[in-house]
mmCIF file with all atom_site columns, C-alpha atoms in Angstrom:
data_model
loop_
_atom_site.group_PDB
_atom_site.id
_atom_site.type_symbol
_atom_site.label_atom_id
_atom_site.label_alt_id
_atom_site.label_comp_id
_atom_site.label_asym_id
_atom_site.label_entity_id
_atom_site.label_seq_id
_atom_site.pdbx_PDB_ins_code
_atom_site.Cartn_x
_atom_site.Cartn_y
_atom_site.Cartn_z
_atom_site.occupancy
_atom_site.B_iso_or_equiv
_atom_site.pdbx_formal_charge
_atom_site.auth_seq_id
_atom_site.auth_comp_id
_atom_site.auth_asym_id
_atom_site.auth_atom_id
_atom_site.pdbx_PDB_model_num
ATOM 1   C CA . UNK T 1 1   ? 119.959 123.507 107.107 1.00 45.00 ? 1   UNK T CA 1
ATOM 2   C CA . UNK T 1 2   ? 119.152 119.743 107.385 1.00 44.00 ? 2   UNK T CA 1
ATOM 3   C CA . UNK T 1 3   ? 122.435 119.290 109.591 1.00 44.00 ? 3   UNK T CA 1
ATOM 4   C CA . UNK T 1 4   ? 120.937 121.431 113.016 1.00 86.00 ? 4   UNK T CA 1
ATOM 5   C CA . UNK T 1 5   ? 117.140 121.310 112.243 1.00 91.00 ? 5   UNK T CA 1
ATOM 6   C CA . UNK T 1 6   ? 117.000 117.991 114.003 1.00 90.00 ? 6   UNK T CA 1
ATOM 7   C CA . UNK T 1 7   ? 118.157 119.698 117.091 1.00 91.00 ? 7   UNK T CA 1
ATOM 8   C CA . UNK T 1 8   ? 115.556 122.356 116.289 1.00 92.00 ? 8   UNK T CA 1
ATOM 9   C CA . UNK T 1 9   ? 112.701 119.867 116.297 1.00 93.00 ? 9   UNK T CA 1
ATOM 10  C CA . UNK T 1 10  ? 113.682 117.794 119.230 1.00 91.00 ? 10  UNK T CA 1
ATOM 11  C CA . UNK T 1 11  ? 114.126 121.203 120.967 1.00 89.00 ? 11  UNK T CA 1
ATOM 12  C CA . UNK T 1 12  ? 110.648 122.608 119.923 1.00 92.00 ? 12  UNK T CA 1
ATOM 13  C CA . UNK T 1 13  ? 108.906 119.272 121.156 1.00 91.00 ? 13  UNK T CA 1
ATOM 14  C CA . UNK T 1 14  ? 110.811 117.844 123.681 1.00 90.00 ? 14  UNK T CA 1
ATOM 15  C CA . UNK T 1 15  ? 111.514 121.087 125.722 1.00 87.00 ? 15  UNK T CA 1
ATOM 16  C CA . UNK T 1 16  ? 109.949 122.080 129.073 1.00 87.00 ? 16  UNK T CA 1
ATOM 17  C CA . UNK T 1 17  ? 111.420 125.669 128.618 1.00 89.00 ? 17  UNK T CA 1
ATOM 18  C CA . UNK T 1 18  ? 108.441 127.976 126.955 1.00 91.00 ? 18  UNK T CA 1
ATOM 19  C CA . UNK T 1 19  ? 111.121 130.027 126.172 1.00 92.00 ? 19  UNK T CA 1
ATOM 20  C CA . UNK T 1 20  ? 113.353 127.637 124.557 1.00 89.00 ? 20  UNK T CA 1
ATOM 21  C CA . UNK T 1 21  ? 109.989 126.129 122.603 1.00 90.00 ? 21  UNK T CA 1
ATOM 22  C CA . UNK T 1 22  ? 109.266 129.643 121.505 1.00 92.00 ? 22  UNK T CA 1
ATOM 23  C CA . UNK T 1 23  ? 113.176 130.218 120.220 1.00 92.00 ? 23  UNK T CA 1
ATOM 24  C CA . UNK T 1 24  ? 113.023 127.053 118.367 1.00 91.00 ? 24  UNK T CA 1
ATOM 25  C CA . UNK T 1 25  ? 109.706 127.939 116.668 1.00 92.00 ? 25  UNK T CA 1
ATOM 26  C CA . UNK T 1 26  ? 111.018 131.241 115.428 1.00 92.00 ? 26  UNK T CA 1
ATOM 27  C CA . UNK T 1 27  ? 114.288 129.265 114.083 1.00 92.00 ? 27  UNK T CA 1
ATOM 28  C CA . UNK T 1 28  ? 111.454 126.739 112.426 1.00 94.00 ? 28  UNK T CA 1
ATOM 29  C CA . UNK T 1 29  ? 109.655 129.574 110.788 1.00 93.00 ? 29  UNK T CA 1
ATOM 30  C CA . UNK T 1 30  ? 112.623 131.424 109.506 1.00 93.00 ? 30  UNK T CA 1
ATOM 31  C CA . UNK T 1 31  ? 113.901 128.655 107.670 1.00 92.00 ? 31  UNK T CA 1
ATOM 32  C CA . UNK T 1 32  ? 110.367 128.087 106.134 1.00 93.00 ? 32  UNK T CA 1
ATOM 33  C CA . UNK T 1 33  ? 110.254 131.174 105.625 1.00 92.00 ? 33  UNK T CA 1
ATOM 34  C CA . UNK T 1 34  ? 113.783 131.821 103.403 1.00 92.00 ? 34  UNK T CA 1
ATOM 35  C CA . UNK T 1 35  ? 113.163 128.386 101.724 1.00 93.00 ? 35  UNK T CA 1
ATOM 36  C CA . UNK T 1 36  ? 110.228 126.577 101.651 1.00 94.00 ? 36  UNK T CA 1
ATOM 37  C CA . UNK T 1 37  ? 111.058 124.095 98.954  1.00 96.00 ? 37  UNK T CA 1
ATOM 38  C CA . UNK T 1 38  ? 114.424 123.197 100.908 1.00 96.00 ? 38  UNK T CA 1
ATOM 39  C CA . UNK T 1 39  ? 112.159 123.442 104.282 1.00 96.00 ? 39  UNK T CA 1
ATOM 40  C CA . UNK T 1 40  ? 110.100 120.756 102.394 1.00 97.00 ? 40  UNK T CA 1
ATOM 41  C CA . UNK T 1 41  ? 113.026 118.605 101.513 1.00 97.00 ? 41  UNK T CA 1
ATOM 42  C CA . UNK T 1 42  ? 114.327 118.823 105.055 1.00 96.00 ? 42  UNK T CA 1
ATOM 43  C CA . UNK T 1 43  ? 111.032 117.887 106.551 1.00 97.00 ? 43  UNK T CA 1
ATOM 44  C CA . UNK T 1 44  ? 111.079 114.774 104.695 1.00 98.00 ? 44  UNK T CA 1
ATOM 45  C CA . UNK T 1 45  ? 114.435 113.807 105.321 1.00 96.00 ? 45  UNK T CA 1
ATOM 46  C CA . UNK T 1 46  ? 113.563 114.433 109.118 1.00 96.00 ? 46  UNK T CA 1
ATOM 47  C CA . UNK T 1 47  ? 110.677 112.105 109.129 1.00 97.00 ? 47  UNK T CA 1
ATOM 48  C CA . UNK T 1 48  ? 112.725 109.629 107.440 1.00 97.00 ? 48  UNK T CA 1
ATOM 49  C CA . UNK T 1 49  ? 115.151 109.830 109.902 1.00 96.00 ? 49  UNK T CA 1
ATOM 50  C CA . UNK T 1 50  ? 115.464 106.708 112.357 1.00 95.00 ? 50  UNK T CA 1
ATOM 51  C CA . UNK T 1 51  ? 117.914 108.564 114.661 1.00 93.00 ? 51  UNK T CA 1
ATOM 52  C CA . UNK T 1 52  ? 115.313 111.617 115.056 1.00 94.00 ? 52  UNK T CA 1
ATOM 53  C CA . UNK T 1 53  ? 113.139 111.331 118.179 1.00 93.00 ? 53  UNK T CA 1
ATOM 54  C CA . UNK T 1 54  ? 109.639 110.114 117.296 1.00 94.00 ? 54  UNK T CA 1
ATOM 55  C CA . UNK T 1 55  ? 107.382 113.242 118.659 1.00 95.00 ? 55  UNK T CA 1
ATOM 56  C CA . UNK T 1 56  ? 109.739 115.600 116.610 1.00 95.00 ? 56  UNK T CA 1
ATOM 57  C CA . UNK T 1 57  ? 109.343 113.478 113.363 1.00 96.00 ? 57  UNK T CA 1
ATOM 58  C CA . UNK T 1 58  ? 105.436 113.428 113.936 1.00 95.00 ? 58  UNK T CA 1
ATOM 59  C CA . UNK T 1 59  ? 105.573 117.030 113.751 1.00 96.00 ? 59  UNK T CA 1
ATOM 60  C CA . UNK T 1 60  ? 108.075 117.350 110.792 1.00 97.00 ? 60  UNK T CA 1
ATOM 61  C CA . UNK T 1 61  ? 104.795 115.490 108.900 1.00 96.00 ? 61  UNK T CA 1
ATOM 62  C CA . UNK T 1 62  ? 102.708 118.582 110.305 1.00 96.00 ? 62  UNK T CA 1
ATOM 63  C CA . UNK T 1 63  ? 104.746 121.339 109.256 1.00 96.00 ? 63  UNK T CA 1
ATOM 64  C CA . UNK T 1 64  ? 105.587 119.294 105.603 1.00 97.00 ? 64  UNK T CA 1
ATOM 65  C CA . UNK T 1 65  ? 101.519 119.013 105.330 1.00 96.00 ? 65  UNK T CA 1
ATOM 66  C CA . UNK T 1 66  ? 101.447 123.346 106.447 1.00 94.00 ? 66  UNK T CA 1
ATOM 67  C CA . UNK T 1 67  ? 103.633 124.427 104.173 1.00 95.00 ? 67  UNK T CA 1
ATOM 68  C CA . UNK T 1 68  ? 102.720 121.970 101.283 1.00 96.00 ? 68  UNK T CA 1
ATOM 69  C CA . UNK T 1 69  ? 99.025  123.287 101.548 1.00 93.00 ? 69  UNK T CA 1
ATOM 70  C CA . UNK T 1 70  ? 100.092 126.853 102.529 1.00 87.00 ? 70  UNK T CA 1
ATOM 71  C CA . UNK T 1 71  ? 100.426 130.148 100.256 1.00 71.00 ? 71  UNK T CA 1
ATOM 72  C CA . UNK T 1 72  ? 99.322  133.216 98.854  1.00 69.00 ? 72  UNK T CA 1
ATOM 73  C CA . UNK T 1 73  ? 98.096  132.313 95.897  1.00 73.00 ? 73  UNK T CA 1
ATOM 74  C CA . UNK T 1 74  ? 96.974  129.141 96.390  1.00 78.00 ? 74  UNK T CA 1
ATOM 75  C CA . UNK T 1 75  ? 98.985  125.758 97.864  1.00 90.00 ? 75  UNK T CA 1
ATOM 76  C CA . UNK T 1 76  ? 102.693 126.023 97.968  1.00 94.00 ? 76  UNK T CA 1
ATOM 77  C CA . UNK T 1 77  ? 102.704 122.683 96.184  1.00 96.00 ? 77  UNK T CA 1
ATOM 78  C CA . UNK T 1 78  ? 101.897 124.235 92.750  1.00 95.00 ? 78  UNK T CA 1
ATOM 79  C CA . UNK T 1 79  ? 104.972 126.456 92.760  1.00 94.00 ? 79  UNK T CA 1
ATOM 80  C CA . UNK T 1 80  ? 107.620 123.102 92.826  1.00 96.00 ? 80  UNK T CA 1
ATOM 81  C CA . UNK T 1 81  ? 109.211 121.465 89.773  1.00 97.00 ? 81  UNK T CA 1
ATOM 82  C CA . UNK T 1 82  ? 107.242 118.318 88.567  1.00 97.00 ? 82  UNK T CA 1
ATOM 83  C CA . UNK T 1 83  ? 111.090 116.885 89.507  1.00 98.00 ? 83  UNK T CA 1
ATOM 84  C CA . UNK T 1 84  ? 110.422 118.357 93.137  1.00 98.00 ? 84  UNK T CA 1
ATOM 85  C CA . UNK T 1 85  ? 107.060 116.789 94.000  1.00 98.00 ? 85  UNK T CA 1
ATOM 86  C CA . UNK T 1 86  ? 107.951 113.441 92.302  1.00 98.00 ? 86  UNK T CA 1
ATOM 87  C CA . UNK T 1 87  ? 110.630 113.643 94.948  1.00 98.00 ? 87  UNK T CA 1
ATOM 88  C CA . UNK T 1 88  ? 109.115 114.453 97.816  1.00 98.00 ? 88  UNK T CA 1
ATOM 89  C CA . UNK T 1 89  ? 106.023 112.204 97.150  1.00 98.00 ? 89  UNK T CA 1
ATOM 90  C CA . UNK T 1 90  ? 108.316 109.492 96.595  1.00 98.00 ? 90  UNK T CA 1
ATOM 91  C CA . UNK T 1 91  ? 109.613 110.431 100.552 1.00 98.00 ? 91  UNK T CA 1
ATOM 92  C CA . UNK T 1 92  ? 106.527 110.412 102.183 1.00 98.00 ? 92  UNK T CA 1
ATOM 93  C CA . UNK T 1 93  ? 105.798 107.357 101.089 1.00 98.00 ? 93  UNK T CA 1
ATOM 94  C CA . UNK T 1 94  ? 108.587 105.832 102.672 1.00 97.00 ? 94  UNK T CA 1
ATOM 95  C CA . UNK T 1 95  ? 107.615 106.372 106.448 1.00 97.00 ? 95  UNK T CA 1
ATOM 96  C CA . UNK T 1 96  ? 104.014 104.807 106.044 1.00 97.00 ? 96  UNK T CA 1
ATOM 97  C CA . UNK T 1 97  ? 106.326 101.813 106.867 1.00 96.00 ? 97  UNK T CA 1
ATOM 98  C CA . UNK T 1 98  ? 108.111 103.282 109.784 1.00 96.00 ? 98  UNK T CA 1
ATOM 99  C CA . UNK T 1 99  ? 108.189 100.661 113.143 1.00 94.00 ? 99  UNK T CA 1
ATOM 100 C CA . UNK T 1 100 ? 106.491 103.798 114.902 1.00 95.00 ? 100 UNK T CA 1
ATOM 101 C CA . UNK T 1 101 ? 102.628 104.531 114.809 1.00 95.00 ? 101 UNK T CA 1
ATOM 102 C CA . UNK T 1 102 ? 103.437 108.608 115.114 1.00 95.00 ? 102 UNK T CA 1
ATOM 103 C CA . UNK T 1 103 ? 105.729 108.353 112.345 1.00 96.00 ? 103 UNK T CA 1
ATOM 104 C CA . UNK T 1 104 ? 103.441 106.453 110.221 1.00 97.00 ? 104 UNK T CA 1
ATOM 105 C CA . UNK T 1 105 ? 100.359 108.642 111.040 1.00 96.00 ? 105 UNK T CA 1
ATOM 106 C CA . UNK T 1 106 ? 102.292 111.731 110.152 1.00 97.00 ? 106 UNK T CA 1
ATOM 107 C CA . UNK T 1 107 ? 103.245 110.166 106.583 1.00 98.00 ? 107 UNK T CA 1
ATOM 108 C CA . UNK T 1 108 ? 99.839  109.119 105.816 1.00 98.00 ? 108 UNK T CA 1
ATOM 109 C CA . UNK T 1 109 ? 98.579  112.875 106.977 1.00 97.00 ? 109 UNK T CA 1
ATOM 110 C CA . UNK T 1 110 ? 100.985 113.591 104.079 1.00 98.00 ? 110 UNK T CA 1
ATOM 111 C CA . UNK T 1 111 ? 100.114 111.437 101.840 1.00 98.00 ? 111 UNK T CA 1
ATOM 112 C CA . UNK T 1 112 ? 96.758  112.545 102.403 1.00 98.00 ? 112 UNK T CA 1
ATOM 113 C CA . UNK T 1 113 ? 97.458  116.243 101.973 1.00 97.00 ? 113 UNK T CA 1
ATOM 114 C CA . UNK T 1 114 ? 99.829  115.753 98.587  1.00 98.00 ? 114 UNK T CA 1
ATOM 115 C CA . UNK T 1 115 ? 96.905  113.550 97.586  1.00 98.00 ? 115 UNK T CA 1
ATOM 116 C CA . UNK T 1 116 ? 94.143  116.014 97.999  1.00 97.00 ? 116 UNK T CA 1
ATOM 117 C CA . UNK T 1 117 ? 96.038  118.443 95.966  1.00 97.00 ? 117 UNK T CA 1
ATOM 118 C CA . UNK T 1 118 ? 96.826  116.622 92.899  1.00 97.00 ? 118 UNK T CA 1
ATOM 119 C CA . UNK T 1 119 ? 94.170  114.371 92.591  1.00 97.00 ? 119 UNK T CA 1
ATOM 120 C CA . UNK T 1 120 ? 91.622  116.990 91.322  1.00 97.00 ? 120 UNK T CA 1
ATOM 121 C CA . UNK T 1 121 ? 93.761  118.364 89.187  1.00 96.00 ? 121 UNK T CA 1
ATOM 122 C CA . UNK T 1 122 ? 94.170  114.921 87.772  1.00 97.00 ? 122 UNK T CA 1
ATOM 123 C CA . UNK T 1 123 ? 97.941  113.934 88.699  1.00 97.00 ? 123 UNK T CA 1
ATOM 124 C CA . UNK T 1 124 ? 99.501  111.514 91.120  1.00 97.00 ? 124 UNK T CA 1
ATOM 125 C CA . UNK T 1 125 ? 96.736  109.273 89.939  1.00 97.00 ? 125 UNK T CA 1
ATOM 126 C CA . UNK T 1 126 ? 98.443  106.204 90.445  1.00 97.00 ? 126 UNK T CA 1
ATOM 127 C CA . UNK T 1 127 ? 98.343  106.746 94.399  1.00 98.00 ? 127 UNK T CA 1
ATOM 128 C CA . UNK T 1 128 ? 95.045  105.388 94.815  1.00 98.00 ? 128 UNK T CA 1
ATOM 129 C CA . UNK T 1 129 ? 96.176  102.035 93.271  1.00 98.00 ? 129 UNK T CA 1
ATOM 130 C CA . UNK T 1 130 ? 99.053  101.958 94.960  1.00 98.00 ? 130 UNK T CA 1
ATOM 131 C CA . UNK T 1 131 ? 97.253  102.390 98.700  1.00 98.00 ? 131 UNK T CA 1
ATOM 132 C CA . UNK T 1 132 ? 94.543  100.372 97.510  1.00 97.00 ? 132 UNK T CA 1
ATOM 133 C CA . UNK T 1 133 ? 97.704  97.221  96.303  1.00 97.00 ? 133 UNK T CA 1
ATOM 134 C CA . UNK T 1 134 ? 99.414  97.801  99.580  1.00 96.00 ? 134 UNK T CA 1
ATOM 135 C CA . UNK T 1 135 ? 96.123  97.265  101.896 1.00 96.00 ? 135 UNK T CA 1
ATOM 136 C CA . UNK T 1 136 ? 96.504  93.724  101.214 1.00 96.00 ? 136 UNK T CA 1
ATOM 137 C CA . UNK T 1 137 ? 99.828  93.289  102.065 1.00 95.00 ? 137 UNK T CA 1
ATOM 138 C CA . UNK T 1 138 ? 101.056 91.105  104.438 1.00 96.00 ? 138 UNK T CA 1
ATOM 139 C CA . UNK T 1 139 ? 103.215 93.417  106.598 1.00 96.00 ? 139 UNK T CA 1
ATOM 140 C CA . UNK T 1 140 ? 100.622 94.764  109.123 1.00 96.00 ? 140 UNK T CA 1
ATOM 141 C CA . UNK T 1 141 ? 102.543 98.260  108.787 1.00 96.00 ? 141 UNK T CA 1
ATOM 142 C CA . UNK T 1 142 ? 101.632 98.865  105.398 1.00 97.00 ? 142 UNK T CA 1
ATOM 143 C CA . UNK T 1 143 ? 98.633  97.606  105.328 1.00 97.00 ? 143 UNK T CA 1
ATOM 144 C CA . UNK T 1 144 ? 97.437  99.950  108.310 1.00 97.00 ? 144 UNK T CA 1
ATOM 145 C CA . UNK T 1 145 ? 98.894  102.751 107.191 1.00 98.00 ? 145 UNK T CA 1
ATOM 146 C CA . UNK T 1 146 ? 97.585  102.716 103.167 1.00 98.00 ? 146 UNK T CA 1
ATOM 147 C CA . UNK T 1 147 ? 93.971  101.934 105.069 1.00 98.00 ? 147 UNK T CA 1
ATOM 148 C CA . UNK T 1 148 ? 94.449  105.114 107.044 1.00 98.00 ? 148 UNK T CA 1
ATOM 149 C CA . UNK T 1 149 ? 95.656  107.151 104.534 1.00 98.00 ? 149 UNK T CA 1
ATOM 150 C CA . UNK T 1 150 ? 92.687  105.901 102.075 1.00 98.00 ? 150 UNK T CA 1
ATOM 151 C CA . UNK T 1 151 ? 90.282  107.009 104.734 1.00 97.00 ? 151 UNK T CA 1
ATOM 152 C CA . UNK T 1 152 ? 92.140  110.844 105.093 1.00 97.00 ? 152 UNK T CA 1
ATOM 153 C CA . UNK T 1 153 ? 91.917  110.960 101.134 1.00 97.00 ? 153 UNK T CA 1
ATOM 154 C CA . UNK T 1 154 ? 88.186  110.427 101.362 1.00 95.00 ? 154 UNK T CA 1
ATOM 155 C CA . UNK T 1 155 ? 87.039  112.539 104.021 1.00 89.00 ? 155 UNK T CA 1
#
């Protein structure tokens, strides 16, 4: 899945074709739809990835933070491994980094949204810490992008 869904991104974004947007979407939802823990996984690895053209990694961040938050009975989130989230929480960290200002938005929407989840349900307590430690660092990236998320937690 992770090999073509690059192509599928850049193609859903970066396409003038309505018709080509609106094939691309339906490939997007079918793959959420048969997997959305590997969906998950891919997303991340797609906004991780340098190579991937930045509007299509902004919107991996949306559809991660969709079908984190999404489900029937309740968030998606829930239904993972405690191996799974750890994972993936460990991914979307990564980008709040990222040399582009998309990228890093999307991660801290992310964040955010993981954040939101867990929190009240008292886990991933040491994120608060950890955005609150890496406000004062010295790499202006960082420091942005743990102020931003801070302020999406708390709205």
């Amino acid at each position: 899945m992770q090999e073509d869904i690059g192509q599928v991104l850049t193609g859903f974004v970066m396409s003038r074709s309505n018709e080509e947007r609106e094939m691309n979407e339906g490939k997007i939802r079918t793959l959420k739809d048969s997997s959305p823990r590997d969906f998950l996984f891919a997303m991340v690895e797609q906004l991780n990835n340098d190579s991937l053209a930045t509007p299509a990694r902004h919107l991996t961040g949306i559809l991660f933070k969709n079908t984190a938050k999404g489900g029937d009975e309740g968030p998606f989130w829930f239904t993972l491994s405690d191996d799974d989230r750890s994972k993936l929480k460990e991914g979307i960290l990564m980008p709040l980094a990222s040399e582009h200002e998309d990228v890093r938005r999307s991660a801290c929407g992310c964040v955010a949204a993981v954040a939101c989840l867990e929190l009240p349900k008292k886990m991933w307590t040491d994120i608060v810490p950890l955005l609150c430690t890496n406000s004062y660092s010295e790499d202006l990236k960082v420091k942005n992008s743990s102020l931003i998320t801070l302020g999406y937690i708390c709205e």
